[in-house]
CSV table of C-alpha atoms in Angstrom, one decimal:
chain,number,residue,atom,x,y,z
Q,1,UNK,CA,46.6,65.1,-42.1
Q,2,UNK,CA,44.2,67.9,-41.8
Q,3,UNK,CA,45.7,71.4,-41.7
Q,4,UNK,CA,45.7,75.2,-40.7
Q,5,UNK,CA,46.0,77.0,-43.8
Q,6,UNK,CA,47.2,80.5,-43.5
Q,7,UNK,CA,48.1,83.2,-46.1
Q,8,UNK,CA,49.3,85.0,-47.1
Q,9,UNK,CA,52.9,83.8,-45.7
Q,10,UNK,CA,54.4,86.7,-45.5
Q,11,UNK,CA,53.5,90.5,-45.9
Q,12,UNK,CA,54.9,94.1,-46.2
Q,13,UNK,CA,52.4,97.2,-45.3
Q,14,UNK,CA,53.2,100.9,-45.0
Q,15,UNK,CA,52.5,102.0,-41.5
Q,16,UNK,CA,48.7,103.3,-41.2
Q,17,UNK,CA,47.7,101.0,-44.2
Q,18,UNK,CA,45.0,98.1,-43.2
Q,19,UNK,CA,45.7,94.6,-43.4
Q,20,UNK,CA,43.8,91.3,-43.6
Q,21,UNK,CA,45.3,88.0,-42.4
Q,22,UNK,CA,43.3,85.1,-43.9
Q,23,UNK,CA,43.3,81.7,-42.3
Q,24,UNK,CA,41.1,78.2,-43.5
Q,25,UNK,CA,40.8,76.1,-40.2
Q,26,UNK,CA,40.0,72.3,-40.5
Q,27,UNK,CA,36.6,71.5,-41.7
Q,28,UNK,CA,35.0,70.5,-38.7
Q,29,UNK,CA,36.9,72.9,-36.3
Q,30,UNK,CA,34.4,74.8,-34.0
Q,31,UNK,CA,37.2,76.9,-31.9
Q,32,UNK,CA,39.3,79.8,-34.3
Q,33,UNK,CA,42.1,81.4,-32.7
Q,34,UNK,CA,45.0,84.4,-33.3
Q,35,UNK,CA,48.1,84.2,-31.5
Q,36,UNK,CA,51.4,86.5,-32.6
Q,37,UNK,CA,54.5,86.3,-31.6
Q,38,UNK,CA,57.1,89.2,-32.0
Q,39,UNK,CA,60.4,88.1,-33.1
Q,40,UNK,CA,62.4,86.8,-30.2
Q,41,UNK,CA,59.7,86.9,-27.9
Q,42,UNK,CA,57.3,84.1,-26.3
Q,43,UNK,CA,53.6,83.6,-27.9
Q,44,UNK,CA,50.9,85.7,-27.6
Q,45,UNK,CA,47.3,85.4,-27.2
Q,46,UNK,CA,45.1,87.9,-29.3
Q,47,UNK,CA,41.2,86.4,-29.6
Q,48,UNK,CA,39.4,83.5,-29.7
Q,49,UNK,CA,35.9,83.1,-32.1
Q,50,UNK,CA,33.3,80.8,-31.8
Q,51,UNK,CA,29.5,80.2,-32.5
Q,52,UNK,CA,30.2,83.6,-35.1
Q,53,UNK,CA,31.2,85.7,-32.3
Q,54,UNK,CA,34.6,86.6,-30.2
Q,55,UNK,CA,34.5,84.2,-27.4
Q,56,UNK,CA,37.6,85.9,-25.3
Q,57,UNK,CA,39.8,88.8,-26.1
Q,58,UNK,CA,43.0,89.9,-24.7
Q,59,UNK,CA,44.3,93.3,-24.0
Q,60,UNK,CA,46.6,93.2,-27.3
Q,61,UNK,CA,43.4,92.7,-29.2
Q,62,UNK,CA,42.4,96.4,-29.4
Q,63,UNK,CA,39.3,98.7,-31.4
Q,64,UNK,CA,42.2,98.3,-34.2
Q,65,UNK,CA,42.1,94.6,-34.6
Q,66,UNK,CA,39.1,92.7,-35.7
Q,67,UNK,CA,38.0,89.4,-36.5
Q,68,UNK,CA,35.9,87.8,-39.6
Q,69,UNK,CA,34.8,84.5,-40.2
Q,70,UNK,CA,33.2,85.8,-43.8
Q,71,UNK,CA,31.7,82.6,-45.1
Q,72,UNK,CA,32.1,78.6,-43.7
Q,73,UNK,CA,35.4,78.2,-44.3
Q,74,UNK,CA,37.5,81.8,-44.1
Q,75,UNK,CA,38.4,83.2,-40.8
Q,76,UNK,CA,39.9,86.6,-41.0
Q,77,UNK,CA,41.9,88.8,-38.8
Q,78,UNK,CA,42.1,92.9,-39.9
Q,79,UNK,CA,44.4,95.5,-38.5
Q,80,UNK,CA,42.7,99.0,-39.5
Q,81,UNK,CA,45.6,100.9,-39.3
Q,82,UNK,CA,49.0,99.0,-38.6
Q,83,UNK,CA,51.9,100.2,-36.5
Q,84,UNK,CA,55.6,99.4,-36.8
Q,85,UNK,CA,55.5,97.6,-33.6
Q,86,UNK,CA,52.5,95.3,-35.2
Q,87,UNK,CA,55.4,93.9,-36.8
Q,88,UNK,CA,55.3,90.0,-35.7
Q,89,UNK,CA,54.2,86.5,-36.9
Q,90,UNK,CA,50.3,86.2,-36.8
Q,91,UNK,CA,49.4,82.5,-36.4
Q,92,UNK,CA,45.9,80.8,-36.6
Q,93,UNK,CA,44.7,78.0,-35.0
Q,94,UNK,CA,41.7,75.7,-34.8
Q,95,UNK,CA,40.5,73.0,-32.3
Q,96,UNK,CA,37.8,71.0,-32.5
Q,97,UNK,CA,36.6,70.8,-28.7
Q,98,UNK,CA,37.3,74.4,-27.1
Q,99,UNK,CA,40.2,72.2,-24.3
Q,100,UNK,CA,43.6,73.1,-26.3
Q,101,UNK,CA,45.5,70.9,-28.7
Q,102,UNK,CA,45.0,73.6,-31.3
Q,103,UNK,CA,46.3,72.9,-34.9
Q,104,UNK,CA,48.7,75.9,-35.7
Q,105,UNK,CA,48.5,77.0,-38.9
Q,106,UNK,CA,51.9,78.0,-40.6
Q,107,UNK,CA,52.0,81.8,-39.9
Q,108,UNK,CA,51.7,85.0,-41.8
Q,109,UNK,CA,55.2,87.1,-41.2
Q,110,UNK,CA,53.7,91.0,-41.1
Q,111,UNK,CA,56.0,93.5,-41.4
Q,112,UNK,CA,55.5,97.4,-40.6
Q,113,UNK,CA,57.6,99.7,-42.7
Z,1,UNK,CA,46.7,85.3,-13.4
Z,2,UNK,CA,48.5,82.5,-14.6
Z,3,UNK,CA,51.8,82.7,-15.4
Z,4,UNK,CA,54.5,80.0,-17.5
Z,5,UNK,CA,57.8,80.1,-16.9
Z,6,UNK,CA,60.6,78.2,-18.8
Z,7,UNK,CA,63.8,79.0,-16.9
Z,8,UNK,CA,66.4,77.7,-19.5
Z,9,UNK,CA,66.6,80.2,-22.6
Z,10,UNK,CA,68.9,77.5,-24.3
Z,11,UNK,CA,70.0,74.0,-24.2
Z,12,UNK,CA,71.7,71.5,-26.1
Z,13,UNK,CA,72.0,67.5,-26.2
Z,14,UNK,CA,74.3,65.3,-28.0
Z,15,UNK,CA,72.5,62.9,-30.2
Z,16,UNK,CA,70.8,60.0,-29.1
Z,17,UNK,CA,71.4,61.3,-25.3
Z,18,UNK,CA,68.0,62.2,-23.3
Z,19,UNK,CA,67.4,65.7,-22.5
Z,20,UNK,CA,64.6,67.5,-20.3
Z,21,UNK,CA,63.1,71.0,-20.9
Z,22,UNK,CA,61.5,72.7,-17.6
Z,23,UNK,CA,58.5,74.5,-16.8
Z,24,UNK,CA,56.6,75.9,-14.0
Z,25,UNK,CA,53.6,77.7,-13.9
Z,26,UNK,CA,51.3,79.4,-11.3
Z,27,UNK,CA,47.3,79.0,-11.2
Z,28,UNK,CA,44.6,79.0,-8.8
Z,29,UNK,CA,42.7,76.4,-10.9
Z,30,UNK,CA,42.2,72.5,-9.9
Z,31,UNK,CA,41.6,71.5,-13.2
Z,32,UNK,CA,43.7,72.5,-16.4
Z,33,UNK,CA,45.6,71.8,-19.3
Z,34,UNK,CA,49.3,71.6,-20.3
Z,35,UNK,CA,51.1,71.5,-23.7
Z,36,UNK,CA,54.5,71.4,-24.7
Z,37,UNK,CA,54.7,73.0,-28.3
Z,38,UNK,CA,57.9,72.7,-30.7
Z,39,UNK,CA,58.5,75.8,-33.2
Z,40,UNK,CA,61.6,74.3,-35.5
Z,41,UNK,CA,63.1,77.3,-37.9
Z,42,UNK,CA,60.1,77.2,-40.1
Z,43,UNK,CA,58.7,79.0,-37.5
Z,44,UNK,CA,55.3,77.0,-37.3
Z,45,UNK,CA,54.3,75.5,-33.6
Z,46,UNK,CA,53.7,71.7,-33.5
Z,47,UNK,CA,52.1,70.0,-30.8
Z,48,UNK,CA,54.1,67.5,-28.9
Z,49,UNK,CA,52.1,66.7,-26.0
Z,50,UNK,CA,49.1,67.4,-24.3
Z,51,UNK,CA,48.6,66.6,-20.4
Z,52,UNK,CA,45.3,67.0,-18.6
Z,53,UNK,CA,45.7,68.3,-15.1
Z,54,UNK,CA,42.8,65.4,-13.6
Z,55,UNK,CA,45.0,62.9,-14.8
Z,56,UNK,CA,47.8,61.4,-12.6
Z,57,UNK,CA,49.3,59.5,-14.9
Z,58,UNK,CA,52.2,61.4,-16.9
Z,59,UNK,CA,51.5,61.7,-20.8
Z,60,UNK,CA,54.0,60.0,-23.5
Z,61,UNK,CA,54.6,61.1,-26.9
Z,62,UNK,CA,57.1,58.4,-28.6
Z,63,UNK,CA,60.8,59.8,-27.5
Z,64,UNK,CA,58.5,62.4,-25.6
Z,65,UNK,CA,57.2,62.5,-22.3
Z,66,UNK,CA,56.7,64.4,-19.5
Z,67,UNK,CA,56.9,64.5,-15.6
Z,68,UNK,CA,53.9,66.2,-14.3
Z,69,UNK,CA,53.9,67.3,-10.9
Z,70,UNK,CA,50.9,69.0,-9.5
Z,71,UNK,CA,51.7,70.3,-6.1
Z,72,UNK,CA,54.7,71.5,-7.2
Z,73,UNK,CA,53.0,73.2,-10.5
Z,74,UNK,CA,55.9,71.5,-12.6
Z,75,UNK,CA,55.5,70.4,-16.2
Z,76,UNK,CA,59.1,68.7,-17.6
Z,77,UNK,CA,59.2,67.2,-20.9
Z,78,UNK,CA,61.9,64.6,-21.5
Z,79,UNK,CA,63.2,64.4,-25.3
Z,80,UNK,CA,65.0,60.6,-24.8
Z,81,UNK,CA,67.4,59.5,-28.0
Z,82,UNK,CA,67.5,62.9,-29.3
Z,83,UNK,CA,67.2,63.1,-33.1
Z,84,UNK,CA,68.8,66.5,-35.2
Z,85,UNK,CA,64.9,67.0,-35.8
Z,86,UNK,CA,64.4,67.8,-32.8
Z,87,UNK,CA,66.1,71.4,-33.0
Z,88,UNK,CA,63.5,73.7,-32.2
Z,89,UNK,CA,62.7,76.6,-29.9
Z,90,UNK,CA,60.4,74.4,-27.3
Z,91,UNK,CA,57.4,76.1,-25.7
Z,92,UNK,CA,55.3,75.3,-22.3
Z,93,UNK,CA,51.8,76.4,-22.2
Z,94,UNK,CA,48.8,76.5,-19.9
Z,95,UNK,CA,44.9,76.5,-20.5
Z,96,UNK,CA,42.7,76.8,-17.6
Z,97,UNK,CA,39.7,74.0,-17.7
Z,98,UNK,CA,37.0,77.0,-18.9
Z,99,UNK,CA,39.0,79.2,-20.9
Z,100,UNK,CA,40.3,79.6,-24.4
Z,101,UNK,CA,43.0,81.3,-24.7
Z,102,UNK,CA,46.7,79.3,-23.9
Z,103,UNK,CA,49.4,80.8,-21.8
Z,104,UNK,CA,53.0,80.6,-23.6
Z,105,UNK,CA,56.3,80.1,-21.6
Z,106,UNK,CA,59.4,82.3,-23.2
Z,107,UNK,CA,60.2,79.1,-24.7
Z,108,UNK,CA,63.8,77.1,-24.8
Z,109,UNK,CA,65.7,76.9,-27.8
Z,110,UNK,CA,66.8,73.4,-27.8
Z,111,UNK,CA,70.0,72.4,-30.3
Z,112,UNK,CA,70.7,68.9,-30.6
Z,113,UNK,CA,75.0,68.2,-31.6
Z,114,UNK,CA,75.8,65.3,-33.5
């Protein structure tokens, strides 16, 4: 079965450093999507991408976070400058009609230090 | 805005017994969608069901299926014969008909005894 690759699977950045979260969605995927979720906490919605450009944001996603999809098959998520309370699980997603049923990838745990 | 709420932070089920996760939510929209997603301790979310809101009938999943009631904005998913694989945190989410981003409930952790 086709899947949401993400990596890496889990990462450790100095506060201020940048990060980049790299995600492969399924082949013929048209929707891209971050979600995080802090530990403990419910699922968040950060951006969706589509047709090479951010579709919807939400007020999480701010001038710090952006959003790549670098060549057919990557799609990126950078923090410029991370915070301790960046800290979460990043998750990817994909769907190939833009009506839910995503296909989760497997998460990248960030951790702020 | 719309809102999901899952009012039980924790459950458990004895195997093989049937057990229903709740969910409510709040919209203004006629036409939407509903998930139930399932996060076991490898953290990654699985889809378990999918219910579109222009459908009457209730959607069914295997051992999974829910009771979809629109008026009263209720989304229940029923887990019948209850495996240990089912152990998961359990999450309820929303997508209005035109939008693309999904709406998570603070999820239920489910624990299934043997």
């Amino acid at each position: 079965e086709p899947e949401v690759t993400q990596t890496p699977s889990h990462q450790v950045t100095q506060m201020g450093q940048e990060v980049i979260l790299r995600c492969v969605p399924i082949s013929n995927h048209l929707y891209f999507y971050w979600y995080r979720q802090i530990l403990g906490q419910k699922v968040e919605f950060l951006v969706s991408f589509y047709n090479n450009e951010i579709s919807e944001k939400s007020e999480i996603f701010d001038d710090q976070f952006s959003v790549e999809r670098p060549d057919g098959s990557n799609f990126t998520l950078k923090i410029r400058s991370t915070k301790l309370e960046d800290s979460a699980m990043y998750f990817c997603a994909s769907s190939e009609q833009g009506n839910g049923g995503y296909t989760f990838g497997s998460g990248t745990r960030l951790t702020v230090v | 805005a719309q809102t999901v709420t899952q009012s039980q932070p924790e459950m458990s089920v004895q195997e093989a017994e049937t057990v229903t996760l709740s969910c409510t939510y709040d919209t203004s929209e006629s036409n939407y969608y509903l998930f139930w997603y399932k996060q076991p301790p490898s953290r990654q979310m699985i889809l378990v069901i999918r219910q579109e809101a222009y459908k009457q009938q209730n959607a069914t999943e295997n051992r999974f299926s829910v009771n979809f009631q629109k008026a009263a904005k209720s989304f229940s998913l029923k887990i019948s014969d209850s495996q240990l694989g089912d152990t998961a945190m359990y999450f309820c989410a929303f997508m209005g008909y035109n939008n693309n981003d999904m709406r998570f409930g603070a999820g239920t952790r489910l624990t299934v005894k043997p």
